[in-house]
mmCIF file of C-alpha atoms in Angstrom:
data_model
loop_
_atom_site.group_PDB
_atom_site.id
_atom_site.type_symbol
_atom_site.label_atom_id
_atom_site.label_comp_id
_atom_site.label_asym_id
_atom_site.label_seq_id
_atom_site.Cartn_x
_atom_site.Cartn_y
_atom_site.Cartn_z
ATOM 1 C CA UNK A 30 -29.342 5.776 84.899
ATOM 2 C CA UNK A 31 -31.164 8.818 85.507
ATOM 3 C CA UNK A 32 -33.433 7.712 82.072
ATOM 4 C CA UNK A 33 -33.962 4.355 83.266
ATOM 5 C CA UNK A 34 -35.658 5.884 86.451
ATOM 6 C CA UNK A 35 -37.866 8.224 84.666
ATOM 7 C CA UNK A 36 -38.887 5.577 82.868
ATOM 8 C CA UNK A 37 -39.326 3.144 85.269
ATOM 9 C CA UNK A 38 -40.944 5.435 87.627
ATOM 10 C CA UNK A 39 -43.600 6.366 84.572
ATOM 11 C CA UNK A 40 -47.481 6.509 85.617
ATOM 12 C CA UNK A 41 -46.249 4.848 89.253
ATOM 13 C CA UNK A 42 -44.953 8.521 91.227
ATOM 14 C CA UNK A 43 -47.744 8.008 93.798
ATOM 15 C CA UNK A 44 -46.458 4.612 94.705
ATOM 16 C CA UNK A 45 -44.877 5.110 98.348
ATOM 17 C CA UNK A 46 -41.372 3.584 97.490
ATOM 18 C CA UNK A 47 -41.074 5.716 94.819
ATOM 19 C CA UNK A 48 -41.590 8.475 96.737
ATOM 20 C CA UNK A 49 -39.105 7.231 99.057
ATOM 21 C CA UNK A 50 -36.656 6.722 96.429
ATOM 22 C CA UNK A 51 -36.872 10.717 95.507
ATOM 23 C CA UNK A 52 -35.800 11.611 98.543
ATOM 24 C CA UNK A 53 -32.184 11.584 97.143
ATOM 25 C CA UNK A 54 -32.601 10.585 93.931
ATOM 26 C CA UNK A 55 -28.763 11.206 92.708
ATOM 27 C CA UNK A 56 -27.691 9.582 95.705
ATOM 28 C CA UNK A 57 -29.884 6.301 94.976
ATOM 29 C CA UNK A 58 -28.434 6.206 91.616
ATOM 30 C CA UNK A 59 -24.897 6.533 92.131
ATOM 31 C CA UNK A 60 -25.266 3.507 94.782
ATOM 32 C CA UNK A 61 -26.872 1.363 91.755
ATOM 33 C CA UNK A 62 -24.172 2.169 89.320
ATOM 34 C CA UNK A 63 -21.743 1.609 91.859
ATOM 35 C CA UNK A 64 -23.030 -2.052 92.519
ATOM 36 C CA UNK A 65 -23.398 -2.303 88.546
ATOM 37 C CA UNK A 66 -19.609 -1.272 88.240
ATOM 38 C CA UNK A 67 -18.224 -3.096 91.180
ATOM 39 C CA UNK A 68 -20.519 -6.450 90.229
ATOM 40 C CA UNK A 69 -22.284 -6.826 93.484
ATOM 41 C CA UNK A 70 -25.343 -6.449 92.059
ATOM 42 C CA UNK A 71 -27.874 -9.174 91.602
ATOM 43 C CA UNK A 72 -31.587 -9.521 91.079
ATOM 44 C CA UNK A 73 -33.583 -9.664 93.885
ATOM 45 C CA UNK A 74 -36.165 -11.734 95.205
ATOM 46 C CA UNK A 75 -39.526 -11.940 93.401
ATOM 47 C CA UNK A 76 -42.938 -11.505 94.468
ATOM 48 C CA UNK A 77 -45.842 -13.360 92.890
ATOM 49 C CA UNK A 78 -49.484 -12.288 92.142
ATOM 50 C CA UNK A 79 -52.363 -13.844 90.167
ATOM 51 C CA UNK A 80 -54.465 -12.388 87.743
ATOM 52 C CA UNK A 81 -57.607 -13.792 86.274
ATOM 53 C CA UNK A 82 -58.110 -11.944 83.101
ATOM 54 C CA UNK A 83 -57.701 -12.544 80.167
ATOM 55 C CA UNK A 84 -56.787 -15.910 81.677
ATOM 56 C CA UNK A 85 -54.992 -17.275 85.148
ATOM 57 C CA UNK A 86 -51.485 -16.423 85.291
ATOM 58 C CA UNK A 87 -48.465 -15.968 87.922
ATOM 59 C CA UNK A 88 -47.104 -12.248 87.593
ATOM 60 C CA UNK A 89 -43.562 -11.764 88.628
ATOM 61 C CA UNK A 90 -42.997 -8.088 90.728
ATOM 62 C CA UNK A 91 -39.450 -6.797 91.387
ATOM 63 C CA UNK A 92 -38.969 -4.223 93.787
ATOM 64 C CA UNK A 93 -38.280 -0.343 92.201
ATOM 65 C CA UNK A 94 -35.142 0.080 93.253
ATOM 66 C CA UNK A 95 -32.867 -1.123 92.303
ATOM 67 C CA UNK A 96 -34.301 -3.058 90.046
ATOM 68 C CA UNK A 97 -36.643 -2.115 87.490
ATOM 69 C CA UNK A 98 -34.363 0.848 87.658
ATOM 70 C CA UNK A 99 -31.218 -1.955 86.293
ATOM 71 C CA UNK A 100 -33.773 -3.260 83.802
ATOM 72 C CA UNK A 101 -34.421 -0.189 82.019
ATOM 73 C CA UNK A 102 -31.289 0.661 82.030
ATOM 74 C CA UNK A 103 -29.634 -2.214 80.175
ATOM 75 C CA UNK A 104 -32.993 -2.307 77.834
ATOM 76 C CA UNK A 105 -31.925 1.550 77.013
ATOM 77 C CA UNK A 106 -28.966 0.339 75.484
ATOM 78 C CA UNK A 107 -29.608 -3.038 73.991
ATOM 79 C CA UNK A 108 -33.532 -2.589 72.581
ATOM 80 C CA UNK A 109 -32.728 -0.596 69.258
ATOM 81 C CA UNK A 110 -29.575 -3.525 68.815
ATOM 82 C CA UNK A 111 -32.423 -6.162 68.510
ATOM 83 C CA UNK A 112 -35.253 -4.438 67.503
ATOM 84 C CA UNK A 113 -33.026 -4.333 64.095
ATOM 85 C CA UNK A 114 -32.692 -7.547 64.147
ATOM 86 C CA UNK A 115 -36.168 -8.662 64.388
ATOM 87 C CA UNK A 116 -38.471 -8.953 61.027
ATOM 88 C CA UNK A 117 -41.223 -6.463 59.783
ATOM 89 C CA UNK A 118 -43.900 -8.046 60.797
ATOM 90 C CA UNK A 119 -43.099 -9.117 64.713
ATOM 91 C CA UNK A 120 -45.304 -6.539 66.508
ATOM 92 C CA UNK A 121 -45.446 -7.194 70.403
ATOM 93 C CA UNK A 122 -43.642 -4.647 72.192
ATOM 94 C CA UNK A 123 -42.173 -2.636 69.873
ATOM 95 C CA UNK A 124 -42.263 0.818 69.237
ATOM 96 C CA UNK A 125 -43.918 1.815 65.760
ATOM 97 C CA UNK A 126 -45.626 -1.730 66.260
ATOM 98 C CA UNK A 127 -48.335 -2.708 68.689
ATOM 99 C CA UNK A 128 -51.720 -4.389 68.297
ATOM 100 C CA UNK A 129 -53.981 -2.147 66.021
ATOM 101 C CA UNK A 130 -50.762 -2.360 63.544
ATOM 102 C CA UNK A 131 -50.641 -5.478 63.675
ATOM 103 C CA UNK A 132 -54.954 -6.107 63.361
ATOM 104 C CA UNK A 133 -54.351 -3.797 59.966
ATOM 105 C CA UNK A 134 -51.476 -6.251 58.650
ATOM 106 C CA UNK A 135 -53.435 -9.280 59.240
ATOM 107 C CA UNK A 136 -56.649 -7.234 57.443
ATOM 108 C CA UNK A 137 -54.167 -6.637 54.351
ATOM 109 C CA UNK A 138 -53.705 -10.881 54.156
ATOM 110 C CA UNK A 139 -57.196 -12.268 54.813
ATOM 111 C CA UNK A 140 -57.867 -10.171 51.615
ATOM 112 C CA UNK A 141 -54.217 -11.351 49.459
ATOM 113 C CA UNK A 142 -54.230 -15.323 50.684
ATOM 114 C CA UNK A 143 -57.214 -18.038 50.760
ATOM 115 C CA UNK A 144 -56.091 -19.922 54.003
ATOM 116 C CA UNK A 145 -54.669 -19.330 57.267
ATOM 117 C CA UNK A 146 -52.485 -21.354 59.591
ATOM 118 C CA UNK A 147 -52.973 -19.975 63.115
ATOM 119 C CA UNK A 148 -50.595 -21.058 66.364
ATOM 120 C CA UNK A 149 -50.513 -20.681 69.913
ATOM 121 C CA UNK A 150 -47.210 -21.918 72.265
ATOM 122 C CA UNK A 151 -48.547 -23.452 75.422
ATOM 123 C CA UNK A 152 -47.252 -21.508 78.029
ATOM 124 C CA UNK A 153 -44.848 -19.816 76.928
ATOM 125 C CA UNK A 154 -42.625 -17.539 79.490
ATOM 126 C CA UNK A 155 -42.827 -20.702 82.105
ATOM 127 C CA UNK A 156 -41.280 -22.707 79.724
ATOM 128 C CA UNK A 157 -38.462 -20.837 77.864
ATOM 129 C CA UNK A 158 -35.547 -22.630 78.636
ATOM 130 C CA UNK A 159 -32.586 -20.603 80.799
ATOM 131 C CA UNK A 160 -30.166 -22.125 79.073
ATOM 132 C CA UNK A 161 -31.228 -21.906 75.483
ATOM 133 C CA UNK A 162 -31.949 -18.255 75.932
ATOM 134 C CA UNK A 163 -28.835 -17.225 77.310
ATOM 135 C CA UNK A 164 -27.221 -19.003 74.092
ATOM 136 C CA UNK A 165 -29.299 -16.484 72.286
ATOM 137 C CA UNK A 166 -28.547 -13.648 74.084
ATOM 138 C CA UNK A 167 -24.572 -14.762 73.602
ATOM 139 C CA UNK A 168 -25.436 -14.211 69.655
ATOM 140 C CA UNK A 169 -26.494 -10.353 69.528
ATOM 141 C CA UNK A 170 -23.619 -9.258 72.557
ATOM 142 C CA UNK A 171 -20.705 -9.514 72.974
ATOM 143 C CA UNK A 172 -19.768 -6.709 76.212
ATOM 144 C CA UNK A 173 -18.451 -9.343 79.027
ATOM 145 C CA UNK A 174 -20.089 -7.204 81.850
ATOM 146 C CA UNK A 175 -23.787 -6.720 79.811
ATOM 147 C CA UNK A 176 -23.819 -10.581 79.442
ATOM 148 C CA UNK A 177 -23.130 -10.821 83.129
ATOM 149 C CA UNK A 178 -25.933 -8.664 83.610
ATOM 150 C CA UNK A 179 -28.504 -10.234 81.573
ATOM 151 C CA UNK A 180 -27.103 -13.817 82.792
ATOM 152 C CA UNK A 181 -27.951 -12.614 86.240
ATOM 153 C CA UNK A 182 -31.552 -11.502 85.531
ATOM 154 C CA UNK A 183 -32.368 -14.908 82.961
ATOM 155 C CA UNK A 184 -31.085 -17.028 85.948
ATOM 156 C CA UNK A 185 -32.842 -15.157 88.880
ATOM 157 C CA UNK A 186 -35.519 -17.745 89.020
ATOM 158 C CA UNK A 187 -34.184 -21.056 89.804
ATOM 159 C CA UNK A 188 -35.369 -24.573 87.867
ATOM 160 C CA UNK A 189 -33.945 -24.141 84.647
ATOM 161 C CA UNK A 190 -37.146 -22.484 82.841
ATOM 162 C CA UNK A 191 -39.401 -19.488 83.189
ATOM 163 C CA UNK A 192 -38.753 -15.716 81.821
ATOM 164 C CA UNK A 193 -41.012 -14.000 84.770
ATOM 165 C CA UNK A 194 -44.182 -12.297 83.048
ATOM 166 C CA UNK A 195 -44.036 -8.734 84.808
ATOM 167 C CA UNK A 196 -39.990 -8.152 84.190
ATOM 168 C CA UNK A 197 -39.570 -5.167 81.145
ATOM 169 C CA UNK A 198 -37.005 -7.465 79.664
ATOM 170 C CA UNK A 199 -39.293 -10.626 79.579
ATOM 171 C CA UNK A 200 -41.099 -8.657 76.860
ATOM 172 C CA UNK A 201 -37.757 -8.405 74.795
ATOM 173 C CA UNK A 202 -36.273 -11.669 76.007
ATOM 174 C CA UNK A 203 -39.709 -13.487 74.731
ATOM 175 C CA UNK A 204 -39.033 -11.529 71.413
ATOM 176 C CA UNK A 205 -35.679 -12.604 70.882
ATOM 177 C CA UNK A 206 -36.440 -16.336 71.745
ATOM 178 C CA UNK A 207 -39.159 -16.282 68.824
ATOM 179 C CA UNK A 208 -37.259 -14.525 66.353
ATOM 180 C CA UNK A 209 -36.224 -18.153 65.589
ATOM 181 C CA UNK A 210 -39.039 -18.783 64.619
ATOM 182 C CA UNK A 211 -40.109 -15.448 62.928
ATOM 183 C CA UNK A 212 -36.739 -16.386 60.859
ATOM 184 C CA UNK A 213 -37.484 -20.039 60.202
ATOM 185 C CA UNK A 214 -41.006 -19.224 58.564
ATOM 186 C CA UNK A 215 -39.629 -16.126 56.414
ATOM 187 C CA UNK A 216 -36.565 -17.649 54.993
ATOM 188 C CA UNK A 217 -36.800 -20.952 55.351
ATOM 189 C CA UNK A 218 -40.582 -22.008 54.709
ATOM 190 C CA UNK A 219 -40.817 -18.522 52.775
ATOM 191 C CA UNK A 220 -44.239 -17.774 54.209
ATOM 192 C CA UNK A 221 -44.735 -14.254 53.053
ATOM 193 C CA UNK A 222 -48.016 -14.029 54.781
ATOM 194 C CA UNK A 223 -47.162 -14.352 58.663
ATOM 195 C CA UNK A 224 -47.675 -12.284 61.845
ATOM 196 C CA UNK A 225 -46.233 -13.257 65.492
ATOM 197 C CA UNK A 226 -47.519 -10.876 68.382
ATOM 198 C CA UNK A 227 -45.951 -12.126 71.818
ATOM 199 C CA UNK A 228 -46.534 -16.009 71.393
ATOM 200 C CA UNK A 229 -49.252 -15.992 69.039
ATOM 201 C CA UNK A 230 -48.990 -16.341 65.213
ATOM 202 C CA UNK A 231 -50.230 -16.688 62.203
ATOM 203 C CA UNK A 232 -49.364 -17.642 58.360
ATOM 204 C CA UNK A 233 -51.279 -17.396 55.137
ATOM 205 C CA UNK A 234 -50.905 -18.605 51.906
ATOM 206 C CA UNK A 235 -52.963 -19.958 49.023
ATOM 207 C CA UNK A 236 -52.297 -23.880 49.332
ATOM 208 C CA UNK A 237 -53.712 -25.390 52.219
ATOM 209 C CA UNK A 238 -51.373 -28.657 51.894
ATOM 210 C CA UNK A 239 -48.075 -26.445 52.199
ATOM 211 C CA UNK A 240 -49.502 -24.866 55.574
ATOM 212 C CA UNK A 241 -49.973 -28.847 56.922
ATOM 213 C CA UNK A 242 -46.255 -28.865 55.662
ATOM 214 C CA UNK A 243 -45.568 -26.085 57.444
ATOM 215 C CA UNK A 244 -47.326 -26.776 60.487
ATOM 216 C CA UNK A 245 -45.315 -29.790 60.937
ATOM 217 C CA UNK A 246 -42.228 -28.420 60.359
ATOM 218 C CA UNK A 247 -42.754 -25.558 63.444
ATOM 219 C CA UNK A 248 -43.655 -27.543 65.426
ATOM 220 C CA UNK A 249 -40.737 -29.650 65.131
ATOM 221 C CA UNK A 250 -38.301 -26.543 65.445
ATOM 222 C CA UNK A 251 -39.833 -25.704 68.340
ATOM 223 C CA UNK A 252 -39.792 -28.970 69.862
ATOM 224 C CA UNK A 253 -35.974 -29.387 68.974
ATOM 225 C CA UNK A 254 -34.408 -25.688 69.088
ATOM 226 C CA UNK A 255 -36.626 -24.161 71.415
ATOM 227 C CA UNK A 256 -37.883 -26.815 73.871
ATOM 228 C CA UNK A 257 -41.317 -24.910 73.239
ATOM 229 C CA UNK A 258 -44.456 -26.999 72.291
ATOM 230 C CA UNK A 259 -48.153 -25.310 70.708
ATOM 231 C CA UNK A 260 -50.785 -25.368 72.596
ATOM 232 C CA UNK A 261 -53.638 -25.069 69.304
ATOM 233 C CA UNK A 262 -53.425 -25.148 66.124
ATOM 234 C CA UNK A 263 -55.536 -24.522 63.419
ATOM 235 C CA UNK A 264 -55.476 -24.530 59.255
ATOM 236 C CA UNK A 265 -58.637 -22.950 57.927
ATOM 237 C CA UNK A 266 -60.134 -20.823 55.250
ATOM 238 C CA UNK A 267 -59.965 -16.866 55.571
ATOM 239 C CA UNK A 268 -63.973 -16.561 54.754
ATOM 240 C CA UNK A 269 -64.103 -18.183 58.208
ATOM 241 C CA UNK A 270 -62.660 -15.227 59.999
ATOM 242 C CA UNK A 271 -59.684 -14.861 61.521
ATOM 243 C CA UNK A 272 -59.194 -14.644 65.167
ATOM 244 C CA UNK A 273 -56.075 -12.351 65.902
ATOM 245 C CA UNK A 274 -54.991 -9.988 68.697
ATOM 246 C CA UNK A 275 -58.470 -9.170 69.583
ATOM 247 C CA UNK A 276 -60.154 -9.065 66.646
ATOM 248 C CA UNK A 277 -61.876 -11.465 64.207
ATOM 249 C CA UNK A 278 -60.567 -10.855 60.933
ATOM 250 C CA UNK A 279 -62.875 -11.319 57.706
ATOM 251 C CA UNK A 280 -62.012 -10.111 54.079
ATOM 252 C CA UNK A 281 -64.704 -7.144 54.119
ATOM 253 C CA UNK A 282 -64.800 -6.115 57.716
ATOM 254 C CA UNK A 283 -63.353 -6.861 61.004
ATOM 255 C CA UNK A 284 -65.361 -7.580 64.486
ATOM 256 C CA UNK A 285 -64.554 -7.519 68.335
ATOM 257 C CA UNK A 286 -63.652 -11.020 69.091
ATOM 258 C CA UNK A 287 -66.732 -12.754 71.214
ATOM 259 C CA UNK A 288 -64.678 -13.370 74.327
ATOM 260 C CA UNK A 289 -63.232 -9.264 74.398
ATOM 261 C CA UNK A 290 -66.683 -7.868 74.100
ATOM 262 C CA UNK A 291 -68.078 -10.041 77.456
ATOM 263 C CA UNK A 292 -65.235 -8.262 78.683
ATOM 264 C CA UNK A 293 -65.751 -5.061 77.744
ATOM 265 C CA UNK A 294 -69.534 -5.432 78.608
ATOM 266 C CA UNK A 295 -68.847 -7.058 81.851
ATOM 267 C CA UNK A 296 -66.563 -4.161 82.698
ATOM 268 C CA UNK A 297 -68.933 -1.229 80.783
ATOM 269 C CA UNK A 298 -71.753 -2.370 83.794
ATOM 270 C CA UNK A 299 -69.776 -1.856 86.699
ATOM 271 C CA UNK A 300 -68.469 1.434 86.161
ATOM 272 C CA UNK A 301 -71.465 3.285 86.941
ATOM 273 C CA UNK A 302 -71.627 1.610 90.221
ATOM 274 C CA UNK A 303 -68.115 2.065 91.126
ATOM 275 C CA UNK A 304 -68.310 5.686 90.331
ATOM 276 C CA UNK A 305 -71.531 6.168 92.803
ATOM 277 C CA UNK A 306 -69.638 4.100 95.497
ATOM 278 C CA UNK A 307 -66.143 6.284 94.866
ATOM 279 C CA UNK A 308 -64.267 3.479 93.875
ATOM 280 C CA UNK A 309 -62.587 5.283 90.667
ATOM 281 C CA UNK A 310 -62.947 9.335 90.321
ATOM 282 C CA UNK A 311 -64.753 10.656 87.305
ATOM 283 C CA UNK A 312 -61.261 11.213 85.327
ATOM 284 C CA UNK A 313 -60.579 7.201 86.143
ATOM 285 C CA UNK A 314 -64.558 6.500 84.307
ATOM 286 C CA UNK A 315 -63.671 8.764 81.706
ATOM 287 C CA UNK A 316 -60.516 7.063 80.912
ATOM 288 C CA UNK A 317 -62.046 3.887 80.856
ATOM 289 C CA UNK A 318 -64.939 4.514 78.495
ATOM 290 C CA UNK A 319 -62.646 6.658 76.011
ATOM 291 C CA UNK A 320 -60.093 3.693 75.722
ATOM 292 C CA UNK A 321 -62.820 1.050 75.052
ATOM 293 C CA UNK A 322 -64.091 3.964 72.377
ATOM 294 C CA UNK A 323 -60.693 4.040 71.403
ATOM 295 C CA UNK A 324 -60.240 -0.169 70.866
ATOM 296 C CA UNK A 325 -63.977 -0.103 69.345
ATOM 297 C CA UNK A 326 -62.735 2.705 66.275
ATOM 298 C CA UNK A 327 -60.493 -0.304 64.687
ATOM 299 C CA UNK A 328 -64.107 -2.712 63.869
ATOM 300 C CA UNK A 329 -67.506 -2.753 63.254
ATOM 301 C CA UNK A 330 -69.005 -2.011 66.359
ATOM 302 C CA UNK A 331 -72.101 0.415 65.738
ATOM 303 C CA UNK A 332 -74.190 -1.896 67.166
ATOM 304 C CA UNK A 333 -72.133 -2.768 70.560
ATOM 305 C CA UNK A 334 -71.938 0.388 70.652
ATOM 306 C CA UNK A 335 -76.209 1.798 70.798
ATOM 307 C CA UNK A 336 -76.650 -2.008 72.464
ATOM 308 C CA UNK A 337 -73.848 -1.029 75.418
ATOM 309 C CA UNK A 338 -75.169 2.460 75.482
ATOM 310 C CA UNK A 339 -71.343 3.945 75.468
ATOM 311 C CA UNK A 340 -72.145 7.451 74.786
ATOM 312 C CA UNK A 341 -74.653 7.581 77.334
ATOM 313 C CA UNK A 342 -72.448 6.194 79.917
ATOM 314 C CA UNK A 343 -69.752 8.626 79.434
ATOM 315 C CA UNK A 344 -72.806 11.801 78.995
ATOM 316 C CA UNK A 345 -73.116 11.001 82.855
ATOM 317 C CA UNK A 346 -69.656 12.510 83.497
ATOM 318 C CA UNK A 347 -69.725 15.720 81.105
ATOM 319 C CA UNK A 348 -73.277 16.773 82.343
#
């Protein structure tokens, strides 16, 4: 328990309930274990907030405690029993994993394969079925009072679908939904060319007709065993480029996809301004212009780089 909080309490210290929380931190605690141990626990109520970017979506917030203290805690336990379970190449929320990783893996099959299958689920949290997922769950445990648990925080939201984005198991429970997939395309189709990140994917091999095949065949298991439909689609040639977690992907190099770098320029220009006006501190403008040095590293991007004037920007806070 005491983990769980560290964890969940990570980068947020100066939030006001947390320090409320620390107060009595052992006492707070013991009081969630006890309602754990005793079952009167349950999730509580959500609220909502809407963010714009990348695109519009609802983001589900729990309260601290008790919580997101609860969901770490379970995910302590039961992340390394299905993170063995899931294939090599599923890399959203995993440690080891992770975007660049996954950018390098799709690098190493635009240069083995001549075509690429590339899918998209439409919506995908909203609509992952409470029941189907819960049959899942029933697969990889067995403990009576951890299935209670989990049952508790699939069902919280009423309606029969939606895993709330914003909930540290959604990441995991999304994961485990689409290893059925991950599986069906690795042993059954016997792509072994394919990448999933969250609820994106892709699949490569050297005869366009078979990726048609397979195309219909997904879709068809997610229709039927997930109650999941795609949202685009797309069978190409790898000379073409693909577009994948970020990045667009050709044999010989890779480049910032169009819509990240409008982005990244759009948020580049402000910063200045917000530093003037006091809006973030010099360590918050630093940060920002080292991480989009840091995403930049992984592609070609001399040129965004002089055109964006990046080193210039961050000169103005190491004068």
């Amino acid at each position: 328990m005491y983990l769980a909080y560290k964890k969940a309490r990570k980068g947020k210290a100066w939030q006001n309930t947390i320090k409320h929380f620390e107060k009595d931190v052992s006492g707070n605690l013991k009081r969630i274990q006890a309602s754990l141990l005793n079952g009167s626990f349950t999730t509580s109520k959500y609220r909502t907030m809407q963010v714009y970017e990348p695109k519009q979506r609802t983001i589900y917030i729990l309260p601290f405690n008790p919580d997101r203290i609860v969901q770490h805690a379970i995910m302590n336990v039961i992340e390394p029993i299905w993170d063995r379970r899931f294939i090599h190449d599923s890399y959203s929320c995993r440690k080891g994993k992770g975007q660049h990783k996954g950018s390098r893996r799709c690098m190493e099959f635009v240069r083995r394969y001549k075509y690429c299958l590339k899918g998209d689920i439409s919506k995908f949290y909203p609509s992952i079925s409470h029941d189907i997922m819960f049959k899942l769950v029933k697969r990889t445990i067995k403990c009576p009072k951890t299935l209670w648990l989990l049952e508790n925080i699939i069902y919280a939201i009423g309606g029969g679908r939606n895993i709330p984005i914003g909930n540290y198991t959604s990441q995991w429970l999304g994961n485990l939904y689409l290893h059925e997939l991950d599986k069906y395309c690795k042993h059954e189709l016997r792509i072994k060319g394919y990448i999933r990140y969250c609820d994106d994917f892709v699949l490569f091999h050297d005869d366009k007709k078979y990726l048609h095949h397979c195309l219909k065949n997904i879709k068809n298991l997610l229709s039927c065993n997930l109650s999941l439909s795609m949202s685009k689609d797309s069978i190409f040639p790898v000379t073409q480029g693909v577009d994948f977690l970020g990045y667009r992907h050709f044999p010989n190099y890779v480049l910032l996809r169009k819509s990240t770098a409008k982005r990244v320029k759009k948020r580049l220009v402000k910063l200045p301004t917000r530093l003037h006006k006091k809006l973030i501190t010099k360590k918050q403008y630093r940060s920002s212009i080292e991480s989009t040095k840091g995403w930049l590293k992984w592609c070609s991007s001399y040129n965004f780089t002089i055109h964006n004037q990046i080193d210039n920007l961050l000169s103005e806070v190491t004068k």
